[in-house]
PDB file of C-alpha atoms and ligand atoms in Angstrom:
ATOM      1  CA  MET I   1      -0.039   0.014  -0.217  1.00  0.00           C
ATOM      2  CA  PRO I   2       1.460   3.448  -0.715  1.00  0.00           C
ATOM      3  CA  ALA I   3       1.989   5.901   1.825  1.00  0.00           C
ATOM      4  CA  LYS I   4      -1.032   8.151   2.568  1.00  0.00           C
ATOM      5  CA  TYR I   5      -0.087  11.658   1.507  1.00  0.00           C
ATOM      6  CA  CYS I   6      -3.451  13.495   0.426  1.00  0.00           C
ATOM      7  CA  SER I   7      -6.227  13.221   2.640  1.00  0.00           C
ATOM      8  CA  LEU I   8      -9.563  11.690   1.230  1.00  0.00           C
ATOM      9  CA  SER I   9     -10.849  10.649   4.332  1.00  0.00           C
ATOM     10  CA  GLY I  10     -14.590   9.882   4.259  1.00  0.00           C
ATOM     11  CA  LYS I  11     -14.761  10.345   0.547  1.00  0.00           C
ATOM     12  CA  ILE I  12     -16.585   7.948  -1.957  1.00  0.00           C
ATOM     13  CA  ALA I  13     -15.075   7.267  -5.382  1.00  0.00           C
ATOM     14  CA  ILE I  14     -15.809   5.483  -8.562  1.00  0.00           C
ATOM     15  CA  ILE I  15     -12.893   4.624 -10.753  1.00  0.00           C
ATOM     16  CA  THR I  16     -13.386   3.054 -13.994  1.00  0.00           C
ATOM     17  CA  GLY I  17     -10.735   0.478 -15.345  1.00  0.00           C
ATOM     18  CA  ALA I  18      -9.674  -0.306 -12.074  1.00  0.00           C
ATOM     19  CA  SER I  19      -8.739  -3.915 -12.545  1.00  0.00           C
ATOM     20  CA  ARG I  20      -5.549  -3.394 -14.133  1.00  0.00           C
ATOM     21  CA  GLY I  21      -2.611  -0.828 -14.801  1.00  0.00           C
ATOM     22  CA  ILE I  22      -3.242   2.784 -14.141  1.00  0.00           C
ATOM     23  CA  GLY I  23      -6.771   2.418 -12.758  1.00  0.00           C
ATOM     24  CA  LYS I  24      -5.399  -0.229 -10.283  1.00  0.00           C
ATOM     25  CA  ALA I  25      -2.817   2.251  -8.989  1.00  0.00           C
ATOM     26  CA  ILE I  26      -5.555   4.906  -8.673  1.00  0.00           C
ATOM     27  CA  ALA I  27      -7.820   2.676  -6.683  1.00  0.00           C
ATOM     28  CA  ILE I  28      -4.989   1.841  -4.539  1.00  0.00           C
ATOM     29  CA  GLN I  29      -3.960   5.058  -4.027  1.00  0.00           C
ATOM     30  CA  LEU I  30      -7.290   6.681  -3.126  1.00  0.00           C
ATOM     31  CA  ALA I  31      -8.086   3.926  -0.770  1.00  0.00           C
ATOM     32  CA  ALA I  32      -4.940   4.310   0.905  1.00  0.00           C
ATOM     33  CA  SER I  33      -5.875   7.827   1.119  1.00  0.00           C
ATOM     34  CA  GLY I  34      -9.013   7.180   3.195  1.00  0.00           C
ATOM     35  CA  SER I  35     -11.442   7.011   0.165  1.00  0.00           C
ATOM     36  CA  LYS I  36     -14.166   4.269  -0.114  1.00  0.00           C
ATOM     37  CA  VAL I  37     -13.789   2.866  -3.597  1.00  0.00           C
ATOM     38  CA  SER I  38     -16.250   1.479  -6.311  1.00  0.00           C
ATOM     39  CA  LEU I  39     -13.910  -0.658  -8.703  1.00  0.00           C
ATOM     40  CA  VAL I  40     -15.202  -0.689 -12.191  1.00  0.00           C
ATOM     41  CA  ALA I  41     -14.250  -3.090 -15.117  1.00  0.00           C
ATOM     42  CA  ARG I  42     -15.950  -5.710 -17.098  1.00  0.00           C
ATOM     43  CA  ASN I  43     -13.931  -8.704 -15.775  1.00  0.00           C
ATOM     44  CA  GLN I  44     -15.201  -9.708 -12.326  1.00  0.00           C
ATOM     45  CA  ASN I  45     -12.141 -11.870 -11.436  1.00  0.00           C
ATOM     46  CA  ASP I  46      -9.578  -9.111 -11.859  1.00  0.00           C
ATOM     47  CA  LEU I  47     -11.821  -6.655  -9.916  1.00  0.00           C
ATOM     48  CA  ASP I  48     -11.878  -8.805  -6.838  1.00  0.00           C
ATOM     49  CA  ALA I  49      -7.894  -9.292  -6.786  1.00  0.00           C
ATOM     50  CA  VAL I  50      -7.811  -5.687  -6.572  1.00  0.00           C
ATOM     51  CA  GLN I  51     -10.557  -5.392  -4.053  1.00  0.00           C
ATOM     52  CA  GLU I  52      -8.638  -8.167  -2.040  1.00  0.00           C
ATOM     53  CA  ILE I  53      -5.454  -5.930  -2.044  1.00  0.00           C
ATOM     54  CA  ILE I  54      -7.248  -2.976  -0.814  1.00  0.00           C
ATOM     55  CA  LYS I  55      -9.157  -4.987   1.752  1.00  0.00           C
ATOM     56  CA  ILE I  56      -6.099  -6.552   3.377  1.00  0.00           C
ATOM     57  CA  SER I  57      -4.384  -3.121   3.597  1.00  0.00           C
ATOM     58  CA  GLY I  58      -7.341  -1.970   5.847  1.00  0.00           C
ATOM     59  CA  GLY I  59      -9.121  -0.050   2.830  1.00  0.00           C
ATOM     60  CA  GLU I  60     -12.764  -0.307   1.662  1.00  0.00           C
ATOM     61  CA  ALA I  61     -13.671  -1.194  -1.685  1.00  0.00           C
ATOM     62  CA  GLN I  62     -16.570  -2.878  -3.775  1.00  0.00           C
ATOM     63  CA  SER I  63     -16.077  -4.461  -7.270  1.00  0.00           C
ATOM     64  CA  LEU I  64     -18.755  -3.609  -9.841  1.00  0.00           C
ATOM     65  CA  THR I  65     -18.685  -4.954 -13.138  1.00  0.00           C
ATOM     66  CA  GLY I  66     -20.042  -2.831 -16.091  1.00  0.00           C
ATOM     67  CA  ASP I  67     -19.370  -1.427 -19.403  1.00  0.00           C
ATOM     68  CA  VAL I  68     -18.515   2.445 -19.297  1.00  0.00           C
ATOM     69  CA  SER I  69     -19.729   2.601 -23.129  1.00  0.00           C
ATOM     70  CA  ASN I  70     -23.407   1.515 -22.075  1.00  0.00           C
ATOM     71  CA  PHE I  71     -25.102   4.572 -20.158  1.00  0.00           C
ATOM     72  CA  GLU I  72     -27.558   2.040 -18.269  1.00  0.00           C
ATOM     73  CA  SER I  73     -24.502   0.273 -17.231  1.00  0.00           C
ATOM     74  CA  PHE I  74     -22.954   3.326 -15.754  1.00  0.00           C
ATOM     75  CA  SER I  75     -26.037   4.706 -14.245  1.00  0.00           C
ATOM     76  CA  GLY I  76     -26.531   1.087 -12.245  1.00  0.00           C
ATOM     77  CA  ILE I  77     -22.786   1.606 -11.182  1.00  0.00           C
ATOM     78  CA  VAL I  78     -23.616   4.912  -9.738  1.00  0.00           C
ATOM     79  CA  THR I  79     -26.891   3.686  -8.163  1.00  0.00           C
ATOM     80  CA  GLN I  80     -24.984   0.722  -6.543  1.00  0.00           C
ATOM     81  CA  THR I  81     -22.503   3.071  -4.930  1.00  0.00           C
ATOM     82  CA  LEU I  82     -25.022   5.372  -3.665  1.00  0.00           C
ATOM     83  CA  GLU I  83     -27.242   2.252  -2.239  1.00  0.00           C
ATOM     84  CA  LYS I  84     -23.891   1.178  -0.510  1.00  0.00           C
ATOM     85  CA  TRP I  85     -22.172   4.544   0.682  1.00  0.00           C
ATOM     86  CA  HIS I  86     -25.009   7.074   0.063  1.00  0.00           C
ATOM     87  CA  ASN I  87     -22.680   9.541  -1.859  1.00  0.00           C
ATOM     88  CA  VAL I  88     -20.403   9.939  -4.643  1.00  0.00           C
ATOM     89  CA  ASP I  89     -17.698  12.721  -4.183  1.00  0.00           C
ATOM     90  CA  ILE I  90     -15.244  11.689  -6.835  1.00  0.00           C
ATOM     91  CA  LEU I  91     -15.397   9.950 -10.399  1.00  0.00           C
ATOM     92  CA  ILE I  92     -12.434   8.547 -12.316  1.00  0.00           C
ATOM     93  CA  ASN I  93     -12.820   8.071 -15.717  1.00  0.00           C
ATOM     94  CA  ASN I  94      -9.943   5.903 -16.515  1.00  0.00           C
ATOM     95  CA  ALA I  95     -11.269   2.912 -18.465  1.00  0.00           C
ATOM     96  CA  GLY I  96      -9.832   3.167 -21.837  1.00  0.00           C
ATOM     97  CA  ILE I  97      -8.788   0.713 -24.844  1.00  0.00           C
ATOM     98  CA  THR I  98      -6.756   1.110 -28.327  1.00  0.00           C
ATOM     99  CA  HIS I  99      -7.519  -0.646 -31.693  1.00  0.00           C
ATOM    100  CA  ASP I 100      -4.718   0.711 -33.827  1.00  0.00           C
ATOM    101  CA  ASN I 101      -4.443   0.850 -37.546  1.00  0.00           C
ATOM    102  CA  ILE I 102      -3.679   3.017 -40.334  1.00  0.00           C
ATOM    103  CA  LEU I 103      -6.840   5.190 -41.721  1.00  0.00           C
ATOM    104  CA  MET I 104      -6.855   3.341 -45.017  1.00  0.00           C
ATOM    105  CA  ARG I 105      -6.932  -0.063 -43.146  1.00  0.00           C
ATOM    106  CA  MET I 106      -9.304   1.126 -40.084  1.00  0.00           C
ATOM    107  CA  LYS I 107     -12.637  -0.649 -39.702  1.00  0.00           C
ATOM    108  CA  GLU I 108     -16.010   1.238 -38.639  1.00  0.00           C
ATOM    109  CA  ASP I 109     -16.146  -0.961 -35.609  1.00  0.00           C
ATOM    110  CA  GLU I 110     -12.349  -0.027 -34.464  1.00  0.00           C
ATOM    111  CA  TRP I 111     -13.268   3.609 -34.844  1.00  0.00           C
ATOM    112  CA  ASP I 112     -16.555   3.126 -32.915  1.00  0.00           C
ATOM    113  CA  SER I 113     -15.500   0.942 -30.210  1.00  0.00           C
ATOM    114  CA  VAL I 114     -12.556   3.287 -29.333  1.00  0.00           C
ATOM    115  CA  MET I 115     -14.730   6.061 -29.205  1.00  0.00           C
ATOM    116  CA  ASP I 116     -17.526   4.458 -27.422  1.00  0.00           C
ATOM    117  CA  ILE I 117     -15.362   3.438 -24.587  1.00  0.00           C
ATOM    118  CA  ASN I 118     -12.849   5.985 -24.225  1.00  0.00           C
ATOM    119  CA  LEU I 119     -14.905   9.342 -24.970  1.00  0.00           C
ATOM    120  CA  LYS I 120     -18.445   8.210 -24.696  1.00  0.00           C
ATOM    121  CA  GLY I 121     -17.389   6.290 -21.573  1.00  0.00           C
ATOM    122  CA  CYS I 122     -16.412   9.646 -19.773  1.00  0.00           C
ATOM    123  CA  PHE I 123     -19.610  11.481 -21.024  1.00  0.00           C
ATOM    124  CA  ASN I 124     -21.567   8.794 -19.575  1.00  0.00           C
ATOM    125  CA  GLY I 125     -19.847   8.651 -16.168  1.00  0.00           C
ATOM    126  CA  ILE I 126     -20.212  12.144 -15.959  1.00  0.00           C
ATOM    127  CA  LYS I 127     -23.818  12.270 -16.757  1.00  0.00           C
ATOM    128  CA  ALA I 128     -24.706   9.421 -14.532  1.00  0.00           C
ATOM    129  CA  VAL I 129     -22.766  11.345 -11.335  1.00  0.00           C
ATOM    130  CA  THR I 130     -23.774  14.863 -12.129  1.00  0.00           C
ATOM    131  CA  ARG I 131     -27.349  15.161 -10.516  1.00  0.00           C
ATOM    132  CA  HIS I 132     -26.121  13.585  -7.491  1.00  0.00           C
ATOM    133  CA  MET I 133     -23.171  16.008  -7.081  1.00  0.00           C
ATOM    134  CA  LEU I 134     -25.257  19.083  -7.978  1.00  0.00           C
ATOM    135  CA  LYS I 135     -27.713  17.810  -4.974  1.00  0.00           C
ATOM    136  CA  HIS I 136     -24.688  17.199  -2.829  1.00  0.00           C
ATOM    137  CA  LYS I 137     -23.212  20.594  -3.771  1.00  0.00           C
ATOM    138  CA  GLY I 138     -19.735  19.720  -4.796  1.00  0.00           C
ATOM    139  CA  GLY I 139     -17.603  16.856  -6.478  1.00  0.00           C
ATOM    140  CA  ARG I 140     -14.516  16.042  -8.306  1.00  0.00           C
ATOM    141  CA  ILE I 141     -14.230  14.438 -11.739  1.00  0.00           C
ATOM    142  CA  ILE I 142     -10.885  13.518 -13.226  1.00  0.00           C
ATOM    143  CA  ASN I 143     -10.765  12.043 -16.846  1.00  0.00           C
ATOM    144  CA  ILE I 144      -7.576  10.243 -18.031  1.00  0.00           C
ATOM    145  CA  THR I 145      -6.781  11.298 -21.614  1.00  0.00           C
ATOM    146  CA  SER I 146      -3.364  10.920 -23.163  1.00  0.00           C
ATOM    147  CA  ILE I 147      -0.330  12.856 -24.616  1.00  0.00           C
ATOM    148  CA  ILE I 148      -1.457  11.454 -27.967  1.00  0.00           C
ATOM    149  CA  GLY I 149      -4.820  13.552 -28.002  1.00  0.00           C
ATOM    150  CA  GLN I 150      -2.251  16.551 -28.017  1.00  0.00           C
ATOM    151  CA  ILE I 151       0.325  15.642 -30.622  1.00  0.00           C
ATOM    152  CA  GLY I 152      -1.393  12.604 -32.766  1.00  0.00           C
ATOM    153  CA  ASN I 153       0.066   9.436 -33.697  1.00  0.00           C
ATOM    154  CA  ALA I 154       0.147   7.571 -36.861  1.00  0.00           C
ATOM    155  CA  GLY I 155      -1.850   4.400 -36.487  1.00  0.00           C
ATOM    156  CA  GLN I 156      -3.964   5.872 -33.681  1.00  0.00           C
ATOM    157  CA  SER I 157      -6.424   8.420 -35.457  1.00  0.00           C
ATOM    158  CA  ASN I 158      -9.333   6.826 -33.506  1.00  0.00           C
ATOM    159  CA  TYR I 159      -7.479   6.811 -30.014  1.00  0.00           C
ATOM    160  CA  ALA I 160      -6.194  10.398 -30.763  1.00  0.00           C
ATOM    161  CA  ALA I 161      -9.666  11.714 -31.534  1.00  0.00           C
ATOM    162  CA  SER I 162     -11.070  10.179 -28.527  1.00  0.00           C
ATOM    163  CA  LYS I 163      -8.638  11.341 -26.188  1.00  0.00           C
ATOM    164  CA  ALA I 164      -8.513  15.013 -27.659  1.00  0.00           C
ATOM    165  CA  GLY I 165     -12.245  14.853 -27.200  1.00  0.00           C
ATOM    166  CA  ILE I 166     -11.650  14.064 -23.656  1.00  0.00           C
ATOM    167  CA  MET I 167      -9.892  17.566 -23.105  1.00  0.00           C
ATOM    168  CA  GLY I 168     -12.598  19.542 -24.985  1.00  0.00           C
ATOM    169  CA  LEU I 169     -14.998  17.568 -22.980  1.00  0.00           C
ATOM    170  CA  THR I 170     -13.440  18.342 -19.689  1.00  0.00           C
ATOM    171  CA  LYS I 171     -13.176  22.225 -20.646  1.00  0.00           C
ATOM    172  CA  SER I 172     -16.799  22.449 -21.582  1.00  0.00           C
ATOM    173  CA  ILE I 173     -18.085  20.675 -18.309  1.00  0.00           C
ATOM    174  CA  ALA I 174     -15.673  22.797 -16.306  1.00  0.00           C
ATOM    175  CA  LYS I 175     -17.692  25.861 -17.511  1.00  0.00           C
ATOM    176  CA  GLU I 176     -20.959  24.450 -16.856  1.00  0.00           C
ATOM    177  CA  LEU I 177     -20.321  22.850 -13.394  1.00  0.00           C
ATOM    178  CA  GLY I 178     -17.897  25.276 -12.028  1.00  0.00           C
ATOM    179  CA  SER I 179     -20.389  27.749 -10.203  1.00  0.00           C
ATOM    180  CA  ARG I 180     -21.727  24.384  -8.565  1.00  0.00           C
ATOM    181  CA  ASN I 181     -18.428  23.358  -6.800  1.00  0.00           C
ATOM    182  CA  ILE I 182     -17.755  20.632  -9.250  1.00  0.00           C
ATOM    183  CA  THR I 183     -14.225  20.555 -10.442  1.00  0.00           C
ATOM    184  CA  ILE I 184     -13.348  18.410 -13.693  1.00  0.00           C
ATOM    185  CA  ASN I 185      -9.572  17.957 -14.904  1.00  0.00           C
ATOM    186  CA  ALA I 186      -7.809  15.880 -17.137  1.00  0.00           C
ATOM    187  CA  VAL I 187      -4.677  14.018 -16.876  1.00  0.00           C
ATOM    188  CA  ALA I 188      -2.606  12.877 -19.939  1.00  0.00           C
ATOM    189  CA  PRO I 189      -0.009  10.161 -19.381  1.00  0.00           C
ATOM    190  CA  GLY I 190       2.819   9.900 -21.628  1.00  0.00           C
ATOM    191  CA  TYR I 191       4.098   6.166 -21.956  1.00  0.00           C
ATOM    192  CA  ILE I 192       3.426   4.216 -18.851  1.00  0.00           C
ATOM    193  CA  LEU I 193       4.252   0.568 -17.945  1.00  0.00           C
ATOM    194  CA  THR I 194       1.064  -1.514 -18.303  1.00  0.00           C
ATOM    195  CA  ASP I 195      -0.491  -4.100 -20.407  1.00  0.00           C
ATOM    196  CA  MET I 196      -1.306  -1.470 -22.963  1.00  0.00           C
ATOM    197  CA  THR I 197       2.293  -0.283 -23.580  1.00  0.00           C
ATOM    198  CA  ASP I 198       3.481  -4.132 -23.160  1.00  0.00           C
ATOM    199  CA  LYS I 199       2.145  -4.579 -26.686  1.00  0.00           C
ATOM    200  CA  LEU I 200       4.718  -2.384 -28.214  1.00  0.00           C
ATOM    201  CA  ASP I 201       7.842  -3.770 -29.946  1.00  0.00           C
ATOM    202  CA  ASP I 202      11.032  -3.449 -27.836  1.00  0.00           C
ATOM    203  CA  ASN I 203      12.684  -1.410 -30.569  1.00  0.00           C
ATOM    204  CA  VAL I 204       9.929   0.891 -30.755  1.00  0.00           C
ATOM    205  CA  LYS I 205      10.286   1.250 -26.796  1.00  0.00           C
ATOM    206  CA  GLU I 206      13.803   1.966 -27.114  1.00  0.00           C
ATOM    207  CA  LYS I 207      13.306   4.664 -29.687  1.00  0.00           C
ATOM    208  CA  LEU I 208      10.458   6.125 -27.377  1.00  0.00           C
ATOM    209  CA  LYS I 209      12.781   6.585 -24.445  1.00  0.00           C
ATOM    210  CA  THR I 210      15.145   8.728 -26.720  1.00  0.00           C
ATOM    211  CA  SER I 211      12.336  11.280 -26.930  1.00  0.00           C
ATOM    212  CA  ILE I 212      11.564  11.387 -23.302  1.00  0.00           C
ATOM    213  CA  PRO I 213      13.859  13.798 -21.302  1.00  0.00           C
ATOM    214  CA  LEU I 214      13.578  11.701 -17.992  1.00  0.00           C
ATOM    215  CA  GLY I 215      14.754   8.865 -20.294  1.00  0.00           C
ATOM    216  CA  ARG I 216      12.124   6.182 -19.011  1.00  0.00           C
ATOM    217  CA  PHE I 217       8.713   4.839 -19.103  1.00  0.00           C
ATOM    218  CA  GLY I 218       6.407   6.139 -16.150  1.00  0.00           C
ATOM    219  CA  ASN I 219       4.981   3.931 -13.502  1.00  0.00           C
ATOM    220  CA  SER I 220       1.214   3.762 -13.009  1.00  0.00           C
ATOM    221  CA  GLU I 221       1.866   5.319  -9.582  1.00  0.00           C
ATOM    222  CA  ASP I 222       3.238   8.485 -11.234  1.00  0.00           C
ATOM    223  CA  VAL I 223      -0.094   9.061 -12.528  1.00  0.00           C
ATOM    224  CA  ALA I 224      -2.094   7.925  -9.471  1.00  0.00           C
ATOM    225  CA  ASN I 225       0.016  10.493  -7.427  1.00  0.00           C
ATOM    226  CA  LEU I 226      -1.344  13.578  -9.378  1.00  0.00           C
ATOM    227  CA  VAL I 227      -4.927  11.916  -9.693  1.00  0.00           C
ATOM    228  CA  CYS I 228      -4.871  11.643  -5.822  1.00  0.00           C
ATOM    229  CA  PHE I 229      -4.016  15.306  -5.398  1.00  0.00           C
ATOM    230  CA  LEU I 230      -6.532  16.495  -7.999  1.00  0.00           C
ATOM    231  CA  ALA I 231      -9.101  14.537  -5.950  1.00  0.00           C
ATOM    232  CA  SER I 232      -8.459  16.097  -2.761  1.00  0.00           C
ATOM    233  CA  ASN I 233      -9.795  19.181  -0.989  1.00  0.00           C
ATOM    234  CA  GLU I 234      -6.259  20.891  -1.511  1.00  0.00           C
ATOM    235  CA  ALA I 235      -7.127  20.951  -5.370  1.00  0.00           C
ATOM    236  CA  SER I 236     -10.174  22.892  -4.831  1.00  0.00           C
ATOM    237  CA  TYR I 237      -9.402  25.741  -6.818  1.00  0.00           C
ATOM    238  CA  ILE I 238      -7.966  23.852 -10.096  1.00  0.00           C
ATOM    239  CA  THR I 239     -10.574  23.095 -12.999  1.00  0.00           C
ATOM    240  CA  GLY I 240     -10.776  22.728 -16.709  1.00  0.00           C
ATOM    241  CA  GLN I 241      -7.140  21.911 -16.906  1.00  0.00           C
ATOM    242  CA  THR I 242      -5.031  18.994 -18.500  1.00  0.00           C
ATOM    243  CA  PHE I 243      -1.809  17.823 -16.879  1.00  0.00           C
ATOM    244  CA  ASN I 244       0.864  15.811 -18.281  1.00  0.00           C
ATOM    245  CA  VAL I 245       2.633  12.994 -16.582  1.00  0.00           C
ATOM    246  CA  ASP I 246       4.943  12.124 -19.158  1.00  0.00           C
ATOM    247  CA  GLY I 247       8.605  12.545 -18.353  1.00  0.00           C
ATOM    248  CA  GLY I 248       8.657  15.754 -20.221  1.00  0.00           C
ATOM    249  CA  MET I 249       7.889  14.156 -23.518  1.00  0.00           C
ATOM    250  CA  VAL I 250       5.623  16.718 -24.639  1.00  0.00           C
ATOM    251  CA  MET I 251       5.867  20.728 -23.571  1.00  0.00           C
ATOM    252  CA  ILE I 252       3.464  22.778 -24.918  1.00  0.00           C
TER     253      ILE I 252
HETATM  254  P1  NDP P 301      -5.131  -1.415 -19.221  1.00  0.00           P
HETATM  255  O1  NDP P 301      -5.361  -1.734 -20.497  1.00  0.00           O
HETATM  256  O2  NDP P 301      -3.951  -1.745 -18.435  1.00  0.00           O
HETATM  257  O3  NDP P 301      -6.302  -1.302 -18.455  1.00  0.00           O
HETATM  258  C1  NDP P 301      -7.548  -0.994 -18.996  1.00  0.00           C
HETATM  259  C2  NDP P 301      -8.631  -1.019 -18.009  1.00  0.00           C
HETATM  260  O4  NDP P 301      -9.879  -0.523 -18.371  1.00  0.00           O
HETATM  261  C3  NDP P 301      -8.746  -2.370 -17.603  1.00  0.00           C
HETATM  262  O5  NDP P 301      -9.386  -2.379 -16.177  1.00  0.00           O
HETATM  263  C4  NDP P 301     -10.121  -2.854 -18.320  1.00  0.00           C
HETATM  264  O6  NDP P 301     -10.838  -3.881 -17.635  1.00  0.00           O
HETATM  265  C5  NDP P 301     -10.796  -1.409 -18.314  1.00  0.00           C
HETATM  266  N1  NDP P 301     -11.812  -1.417 -19.481  1.00  0.00           N
HETATM  267  C6  NDP P 301     -11.725  -1.464 -20.601  1.00  0.00           C
HETATM  268  N2  NDP P 301     -12.755  -1.416 -21.399  1.00  0.00           N
HETATM  269  C7  NDP P 301     -13.803  -1.117 -20.569  1.00  0.00           C
HETATM  270  C8  NDP P 301     -15.073  -1.004 -20.535  1.00  0.00           C
HETATM  271  N3  NDP P 301     -15.844  -1.023 -21.767  1.00  0.00           N
HETATM  272  N4  NDP P 301     -16.003  -0.773 -19.387  1.00  0.00           N
HETATM  273  C9  NDP P 301     -15.301  -0.597 -18.188  1.00  0.00           C
HETATM  274  N5  NDP P 301     -13.982  -1.049 -18.180  1.00  0.00           N
HETATM  275  C10 NDP P 301     -13.237  -1.105 -19.265  1.00  0.00           C
HETATM  276  O7  NDP P 301      -4.747   0.252 -19.637  1.00  0.00           O
HETATM  277  P2  NDP P 301      -3.965   1.188 -18.933  1.00  0.00           P
HETATM  278  O8  NDP P 301      -3.840   1.129 -17.346  1.00  0.00           O
HETATM  279  O9  NDP P 301      -2.622   1.502 -19.633  1.00  0.00           O
HETATM  280  O10 NDP P 301      -4.640   2.806 -19.316  1.00  0.00           O
HETATM  281  C11 NDP P 301      -5.589   3.053 -18.423  1.00  0.00           C
HETATM  282  C12 NDP P 301      -5.885   4.576 -19.073  1.00  0.00           C
HETATM  283  O11 NDP P 301      -4.915   5.534 -19.283  1.00  0.00           O
HETATM  284  C13 NDP P 301      -6.587   4.429 -20.499  1.00  0.00           C
HETATM  285  O12 NDP P 301      -7.926   5.428 -20.499  1.00  0.00           O
HETATM  286  C14 NDP P 301      -5.675   4.784 -21.423  1.00  0.00           C
HETATM  287  O13 NDP P 301      -6.218   5.333 -22.703  1.00  0.00           O
HETATM  288  C15 NDP P 301      -4.867   5.663 -20.635  1.00  0.00           C
HETATM  289  N6  NDP P 301      -3.310   6.198 -21.074  1.00  0.00           N
HETATM  290  C16 NDP P 301      -2.582   5.133 -20.982  1.00  0.00           C
HETATM  291  C17 NDP P 301      -1.154   5.297 -21.339  1.00  0.00           C
HETATM  292  C18 NDP P 301      -0.348   4.190 -20.952  1.00  0.00           C
HETATM  293  O14 NDP P 301       0.934   4.506 -21.494  1.00  0.00           O
HETATM  294  N7  NDP P 301      -0.409   3.069 -20.511  1.00  0.00           N
HETATM  295  C19 NDP P 301      -0.734   6.357 -21.747  1.00  0.00           C
HETATM  296  C20 NDP P 301      -1.599   7.543 -22.036  1.00  0.00           C
HETATM  297  C21 NDP P 301      -2.818   7.338 -21.487  1.00  0.00           C
HETATM  298  P3  NDP P 301     -11.766  -4.691 -18.623  1.00  0.00           P
HETATM  299  O15 NDP P 301     -11.072  -5.318 -19.795  1.00  0.00           O
HETATM  300  O16 NDP P 301     -12.066  -6.151 -17.580  1.00  0.00           O
HETATM  301  O17 NDP P 301     -12.876  -4.302 -18.825  1.00  0.00           O
END
């Protein structure tokens, strides 16, 4: 369990894509900081394993299977969280996929599935929690985007478009909900060591490292540390922003 360094005592959080990689690290970090966490993904066994890690460390978690691309499914996750803990303070929209292909070979379903899970998934989550957050007079929403949404990448037009969309969505909702004490920010990781980047060829990985000033890929905990801060009371005057966690790879 990571050290508790930001206080989320008494908070309730929903984290999508919490069964692996970055989402798992965020869930563990938030739980260690005092938040009760609803863990969301499609595979129950993977979620149960994360729930067990958190419970053994003295945290509180529940596993909820669901598909973020489906609004009814996301609403069900919010309802189940409210039934158990009567509140949702924090939503982390982290679930995401890649289906890489060059434009000329990209199939419609490769475009649609990436947009549905990465971008519409964020919309579904925001829509599902907003009514409750408005009633509760506050909330924190953090969307995981990507540096690829800022710089583009050959073979990832669907992924880049979905992640750029998340940044526009974040800014617009920040303007809509700011007066209601709901903050929304995006975190843009660079190359982070997870199953998603494990697929990359070793030569590609070595080449990429030469374009990262810190000379290495990041860890999921590097992203979780910032997410935890943005979810805390200490981040109450920050909204509508995108923060890169990328070893300096992209400097705007
Ligand atoms: P992983 O592939 O390791 O994990 C993805 C997670 O999302 C899993 O828990 C998966 O569980 C879940 N998920 C996928 N589809 C759905 C769905 N439809 N509904 C609910 N859950 C779903 O990814 P990473 O940890 O690497 O990435 C996490 C986020 O960070 C993504 O949004 C990704 O785009 C972003 N990112 C990652 C980078 C990296 O270098 N790794 C760089 C930049 C951004 P299950 O399959 O069981 O549903």
